PDB file of C-alpha atoms in Angstrom:
ATOM      1  CA  PHE I  27      54.848-119.164 -79.536  1.00 80.00           C
ATOM      2  CA  ASN I  28      51.642-118.958 -81.489  1.00 77.00           C
ATOM      3  CA  ALA I  29      49.231-122.045 -81.504  1.00 76.00           C
ATOM      4  CA  GLU I  30      47.772-120.975 -84.865  1.00 71.00           C
ATOM      5  CA  TYR I  31      44.651-122.895 -84.022  1.00 65.00           C
ATOM      6  CA  GLU I  32      42.353-120.601 -85.911  1.00 72.00           C
ATOM      7  CA  ASP I  33      44.402-121.312 -89.153  1.00 74.00           C
ATOM      8  CA  GLU I  34      43.706-124.957 -90.041  1.00 74.00           C
ATOM      9  CA  SER I  35      46.844-124.877 -92.612  1.00 77.00           C
ATOM     10  CA  TYR I  36      49.142-123.685 -89.808  1.00 79.00           C
ATOM     11  CA  ILE I  37      50.997-121.822 -92.640  1.00 88.00           C
ATOM     12  CA  SER I  38      49.130-118.379 -93.246  1.00 89.00           C
ATOM     13  CA  GLN I  39      51.096-116.211 -90.853  1.00 89.00           C
ATOM     14  CA  PHE I  40      54.527-118.037 -91.741  1.00 93.00           C
ATOM     15  CA  LEU I  41      53.926-117.428 -95.554  1.00 94.00           C
ATOM     16  CA  ALA I  42      52.685-113.806 -95.114  1.00 94.00           C
ATOM     17  CA  SER I  43      55.564-112.824 -93.059  1.00 95.00           C
ATOM     18  CA  MET I  44      57.952-114.468 -95.453  1.00 96.00           C
ATOM     19  CA  THR I  45      56.243-112.679 -98.466  1.00 96.00           C
ATOM     20  CA  TYR I  46      56.676-109.368 -96.714  1.00 96.00           C
ATOM     21  CA  ARG I  47      60.373-110.096 -96.175  1.00 96.00           C
ATOM     22  CA  LYS I  48      61.033-111.419 -99.690  1.00 97.00           C
ATOM     23  CA  ALA I  49      59.351-108.078-101.059  1.00 96.00           C
ATOM     24  CA  GLY I  50      62.025-106.398 -98.945  1.00 95.00           C
ATOM     25  CA  TYR I  51      59.529-105.096 -96.266  1.00 97.00           C
ATOM     26  CA  PRO I  52      60.401-104.829 -92.599  1.00 97.00           C
ATOM     27  CA  CYS I  53      58.397-107.904 -90.925  1.00 96.00           C
ATOM     28  CA  PHE I  54      58.970-110.166 -88.136  1.00 95.00           C
ATOM     29  CA  GLU I  55      60.501-113.606 -88.675  1.00 95.00           C
ATOM     30  CA  THR I  56      58.657-117.033 -87.943  1.00 94.00           C
ATOM     31  CA  GLU I  57      59.711-120.486 -87.756  1.00 94.00           C
ATOM     32  CA  PHE I  58      57.843-123.653 -86.752  1.00 93.00           C
ATOM     33  CA  ALA I  59      58.679-125.320 -83.584  1.00 93.00           C
ATOM     34  CA  ARG I  60      57.644-128.583 -81.851  1.00 94.00           C
ATOM     35  CA  LEU I  61      56.762-127.847 -78.440  1.00 92.00           C
ATOM     36  CA  TYR I  62      57.585-130.121 -75.498  1.00 95.00           C
ATOM     37  CA  LEU I  63      56.896-129.761 -71.914  1.00 94.00           C
ATOM     38  CA  ASN I  64      58.585-132.327 -69.387  1.00 96.00           C
ATOM     39  CA  GLY I  65      59.098-134.625 -72.338  1.00 95.00           C
ATOM     40  CA  GLU I  66      55.405-134.423 -73.427  1.00 96.00           C
ATOM     41  CA  TYR I  67      54.591-133.319 -76.958  1.00 95.00           C
ATOM     42  CA  LEU I  68      52.188-130.195 -76.870  1.00 90.00           C
ATOM     43  CA  GLY I  69      52.055-129.657 -80.568  1.00 88.00           C
ATOM     44  CA  LEU I  70      53.342-127.677 -83.570  1.00 89.00           C
ATOM     45  CA  TYR I  71      53.644-123.901 -82.765  1.00 87.00           C
ATOM     46  CA  LEU I  72      54.954-120.828 -84.641  1.00 90.00           C
ATOM     47  CA  ARG I  73      57.618-119.010 -83.148  1.00 92.00           C
ATOM     48  CA  VAL I  74      57.202-115.283 -83.706  1.00 93.00           C
ATOM     49  CA  GLU I  75      59.847-112.677 -83.441  1.00 95.00           C
ATOM     50  CA  ASN I  76      59.114-109.831 -80.887  1.00 94.00           C
ATOM     51  CA  MET I  77      58.878-106.317 -82.249  1.00 93.00           C
ATOM     52  CA  ASP I  78      61.387-104.477 -80.369  1.00 91.00           C
ATOM     53  CA  GLU I  79      64.783-102.718 -80.685  1.00 90.00           C
ATOM     54  CA  GLN I  80      66.444-105.800 -82.004  1.00 92.00           C
ATOM     55  CA  PHE I  81      63.676-106.124 -84.685  1.00 94.00           C
ATOM     56  CA  LEU I  82      64.278-102.466 -85.500  1.00 94.00           C
ATOM     57  CA  GLU I  83      68.010-102.888 -85.820  1.00 93.00           C
ATOM     58  CA  ARG I  84      67.757-106.056 -87.845  1.00 93.00           C
ATOM     59  CA  ASN I  85      65.469-104.137 -90.297  1.00 94.00           C
ATOM     60  CA  SER I  86      67.743-101.105 -90.544  1.00 92.00           C
ATOM     61  CA  LEU I  87      65.223 -98.954 -88.601  1.00 93.00           C
ATOM     62  CA  VAL I  88      66.687 -96.406 -86.086  1.00 86.00           C
ATOM     63  CA  PRO I  89      66.089 -97.961 -82.609  1.00 82.00           C
ATOM     64  CA  ILE I  90      65.637 -94.582 -81.019  1.00 86.00           C
ATOM     65  CA  GLY I  91      62.378 -94.147 -83.068  1.00 93.00           C
ATOM     66  CA  ASN I  92      58.915 -94.474 -81.459  1.00 96.00           C
ATOM     67  CA  LEU I  93      57.211 -97.874 -81.953  1.00 96.00           C
ATOM     68  CA  TYR I  94      53.420 -98.057 -81.160  1.00 96.00           C
ATOM     69  CA  LYS I  95      51.325-101.124 -81.287  1.00 95.00           C
ATOM     70  CA  ALA I  96      47.603-101.041 -82.293  1.00 94.00           C
ATOM     71  CA  THR I  97      46.362-103.469 -79.550  1.00 90.00           C
ATOM     72  CA  VAL I  98      42.590-103.258 -79.443  1.00 87.00           C
ATOM     73  CA  ASP I  99      39.845-103.163 -82.166  1.00 86.00           C
ATOM     74  CA  ASP I 100      39.252 -99.768 -83.465  1.00 87.00           C
ATOM     75  CA  ALA I 101      42.748 -98.469 -83.329  1.00 90.00           C
ATOM     76  CA  CYS I 102      42.696 -97.218 -86.778  1.00 90.00           C
ATOM     77  CA  LEU I 103      44.104 -93.625 -86.131  1.00 92.00           C
ATOM     78  CA  SER I 104      40.758 -92.212 -86.564  1.00 90.00           C
ATOM     79  CA  VAL I 105      39.959 -88.793 -84.856  1.00 90.00           C
ATOM     80  CA  TYR I 106      37.784 -90.750 -82.509  1.00 88.00           C
ATOM     81  CA  ASP I 107      40.477 -93.017 -81.470  1.00 87.00           C
ATOM     82  CA  ASN I 108      41.146 -92.952 -77.687  1.00 90.00           C
ATOM     83  CA  ILE I 109      44.910 -93.594 -78.107  1.00 92.00           C
ATOM     84  CA  ASP I 110      45.669 -94.117 -74.384  1.00 90.00           C
ATOM     85  CA  SER I 111      43.239 -97.081 -74.421  1.00 92.00           C
ATOM     86  CA  LEU I 112      43.797 -98.591 -77.958  1.00 93.00           C
ATOM     87  CA  TRP I 113      47.559 -98.200 -78.364  1.00 94.00           C
ATOM     88  CA  GLU I 114      50.714 -99.389 -76.438  1.00 94.00           C
ATOM     89  CA  LYS I 115      54.016 -97.661 -76.748  1.00 95.00           C
ATOM     90  CA  LYS I 116      56.761-100.252 -77.193  1.00 93.00           C
ATOM     91  CA  SER I 117      59.994 -97.966 -77.158  1.00 91.00           C
ATOM     92  CA  ASN I 118      60.728 -94.769 -75.494  1.00 90.00           C
ATOM     93  CA  GLU I 119      58.125 -95.432 -73.028  1.00 90.00           C
ATOM     94  CA  ASN I 120      59.234 -92.540 -70.911  1.00 90.00           C
ATOM     95  CA  LEU I 121      58.823 -89.992 -73.656  1.00 91.00           C
ATOM     96  CA  PRO I 122      55.506 -88.212 -74.577  1.00 93.00           C
ATOM     97  CA  TRP I 123      53.271 -89.720 -77.214  1.00 95.00           C
ATOM     98  CA  ASP I 124      52.678 -86.338 -78.830  1.00 96.00           C
ATOM     99  CA  ASP I 125      53.835 -87.660 -82.293  1.00 97.00           C
ATOM    100  CA  LEU I 126      51.109 -90.389 -82.469  1.00 97.00           C
ATOM    101  CA  TYR I 127      48.422 -87.758 -81.471  1.00 96.00           C
ATOM    102  CA  ALA I 128      49.660 -85.466 -83.951  1.00 97.00           C
ATOM    103  CA  LEU I 129      49.614 -88.116 -86.670  1.00 97.00           C
ATOM    104  CA  ARG I 130      46.106 -89.114 -85.759  1.00 96.00           C
ATOM    105  CA  ASP I 131      45.045 -85.304 -85.867  1.00 96.00           C
ATOM    106  CA  SER I 132      46.737 -84.640 -88.980  1.00 96.00           C
ATOM    107  CA  LEU I 133      45.193 -87.542 -90.751  1.00 96.00           C
ATOM    108  CA  PHE I 134      41.749 -86.102 -89.830  1.00 95.00           C
ATOM    109  CA  LEU I 135      42.547 -82.486 -90.923  1.00 96.00           C
ATOM    110  CA  VAL I 136      44.164 -83.131 -94.198  1.00 96.00           C
ATOM    111  CA  LYS I 137      41.995 -82.265 -97.244  1.00 97.00           C
ATOM    112  CA  ASP I 138      41.384 -84.864 -99.941  1.00 96.00           C
ATOM    113  CA  GLU I 139      43.253 -82.854-102.568  1.00 98.00           C
ATOM    114  CA  ASP I 140      46.146 -82.392-100.375  1.00 98.00           C
ATOM    115  CA  TYR I 141      46.575 -86.068 -99.208  1.00 97.00           C
ATOM    116  CA  TYR I 142      49.116 -87.202-101.765  1.00 97.00           C
ATOM    117  CA  MET I 143      51.570 -84.550-100.717  1.00 98.00           C
ATOM    118  CA  PHE I 144      50.687 -85.177 -97.075  1.00 98.00           C
ATOM    119  CA  ALA I 145      51.380 -89.010 -97.540  1.00 97.00           C
ATOM    120  CA  LYS I 146      54.781 -88.142 -99.174  1.00 98.00           C
ATOM    121  CA  ARG I 147      55.783 -85.891 -96.407  1.00 98.00           C
ATOM    122  CA  THR I 148      54.465 -87.947 -93.482  1.00 98.00           C
ATOM    123  CA  PHE I 149      55.110 -91.438 -94.502  1.00 98.00           C
ATOM    124  CA  ASP I 150      57.808 -93.479 -95.917  1.00 97.00           C
ATOM    125  CA  TYR I 151      55.711 -93.478 -99.075  1.00 97.00           C
ATOM    126  CA  GLU I 152      57.372 -96.302-100.864  1.00 96.00           C
ATOM    127  CA  LYS I 153      56.806 -98.402 -97.843  1.00 96.00           C
ATOM    128  CA  MET I 154      53.356 -97.323 -97.451  1.00 96.00           C
ATOM    129  CA  VAL I 155      52.291 -98.191-101.105  1.00 97.00           C
ATOM    130  CA  LYS I 156      54.133-101.609-100.799  1.00 97.00           C
ATOM    131  CA  ALA I 157      52.313-102.460 -97.613  1.00 95.00           C
ATOM    132  CA  ILE I 158      49.039-101.781 -99.098  1.00 94.00           C
ATOM    133  CA  ALA I 159      49.733-103.801-102.074  1.00 95.00           C
ATOM    134  CA  LEU I 160      50.980-106.730 -99.886  1.00 95.00           C
ATOM    135  CA  ASN I 161      47.939-106.598 -97.745  1.00 92.00           C
ATOM    136  CA  MET I 162      45.751-106.759-100.707  1.00 92.00           C
ATOM    137  CA  LEU I 163      47.812-109.626-102.237  1.00 92.00           C
ATOM    138  CA  LEU I 164      47.682-111.617 -98.918  1.00 92.00           C
ATOM    139  CA  ALA I 165      43.990-110.710 -98.335  1.00 88.00           C
ATOM    140  CA  ASN I 166      44.942-109.816 -94.813  1.00 84.00           C
ATOM    141  CA  GLY I 167      41.763-109.701 -92.837  1.00 76.00           C
ATOM    142  CA  SER I 168      43.059-108.483 -89.603  1.00 75.00           C
ATOM    143  CA  THR I 169      44.752-105.056 -90.187  1.00 76.00           C
ATOM    144  CA  TYR I 170      44.314-101.441 -90.121  1.00 72.00           C
ATOM    145  CA  TYR I 171      42.036-101.429 -87.138  1.00 76.00           C
ATOM    146  CA  HIS I 172      44.278-103.526 -84.671  1.00 79.00           C
ATOM    147  CA  ASN I 173      47.216-105.867 -84.668  1.00 84.00           C
ATOM    148  CA  TYR I 174      49.690-103.580 -86.476  1.00 93.00           C
ATOM    149  CA  TYR I 175      52.554-101.360 -85.472  1.00 95.00           C
ATOM    150  CA  MET I 176      53.354 -97.909 -86.337  1.00 97.00           C
ATOM    151  CA  TYR I 177      56.977 -96.776 -86.285  1.00 97.00           C
ATOM    152  CA  HIS I 178      58.128 -93.093 -86.250  1.00 97.00           C
ATOM    153  CA  ASP I 179      61.545 -92.720 -87.551  1.00 96.00           C
ATOM    154  CA  LEU I 180      62.466 -89.590 -85.526  1.00 94.00           C
ATOM    155  CA  GLN I 181      65.772 -88.899 -87.616  1.00 93.00           C
ATOM    156  CA  ASN I 182      63.848 -88.717 -91.034  1.00 94.00           C
ATOM    157  CA  ASP I 183      60.369 -87.726 -89.495  1.00 96.00           C
ATOM    158  CA  LYS I 184      58.614 -90.619 -91.486  1.00 97.00           C
ATOM    159  CA  TRP I 185      55.995 -93.037 -90.303  1.00 98.00           C
ATOM    160  CA  ILE I 186      56.205 -96.668 -91.239  1.00 97.00           C
ATOM    161  CA  TYR I 187      53.215 -99.178 -90.960  1.00 96.00           C
ATOM    162  CA  LEU I 188      54.551-102.588 -89.674  1.00 96.00           C
ATOM    163  CA  PRO I 189      52.415-105.738 -90.097  1.00 94.00           C
ATOM    164  CA  TRP I 190      51.634-108.008 -87.042  1.00 91.00           C
ATOM    165  CA  ASP I 191      49.522-111.172 -86.330  1.00 87.00           C
ATOM    166  CA  MET I 192      48.751-112.122 -89.886  1.00 84.00           C
ATOM    167  CA  TYR I 193      47.014-115.495 -89.279  1.00 79.00           C
ATOM    168  CA  LYS I 194      43.956-114.165 -91.067  1.00 79.00           C
ATOM    169  CA  THR I 195      45.741-114.004 -94.530  1.00 83.00           C
ATOM    170  CA  PHE I 196      44.876-115.825 -97.695  1.00 81.00           C
ATOM    171  CA  PHE I 197      41.296-116.038 -96.350  1.00 68.00           C
ATOM    172  CA  LYS I 198      38.496-116.473 -98.869  1.00 50.00           C
TER     173      LYS I 198
END
């Protein structure tokens, strides 16, 4: 449950996640909840779906893929990222993180003129373009440097960005 206290409208994250889903993009579900403790009303909260195997299955993503969360500021897949301290692995925790390291390194090494083909080969390209467009539309002020997930579909060897913590959307 999120208190949404930084969003005076209490609706930004709800609308942002709904917009992603309506656009056919995999995104967490949300719903409003009145929270009570021992009969005492504590306020209006937003219940936010966990990003886990059930989320992956619900969004037709293969649950055996690797799901990583960018948890700390500066987790932007830069060559300077210390992956061990900026990222958390949320699935297949017992397997190596080699794929995330390889993604970070290849993003640094790809030449500008080769980026388009690299992106088509490395990412689910349609989803990547749609996510960038949605983040621009929603004015998502809290993304690409933390509070997002990267999912590696191991069957198709494609990466997918997954939004998270979108309470700073629709900001002026």
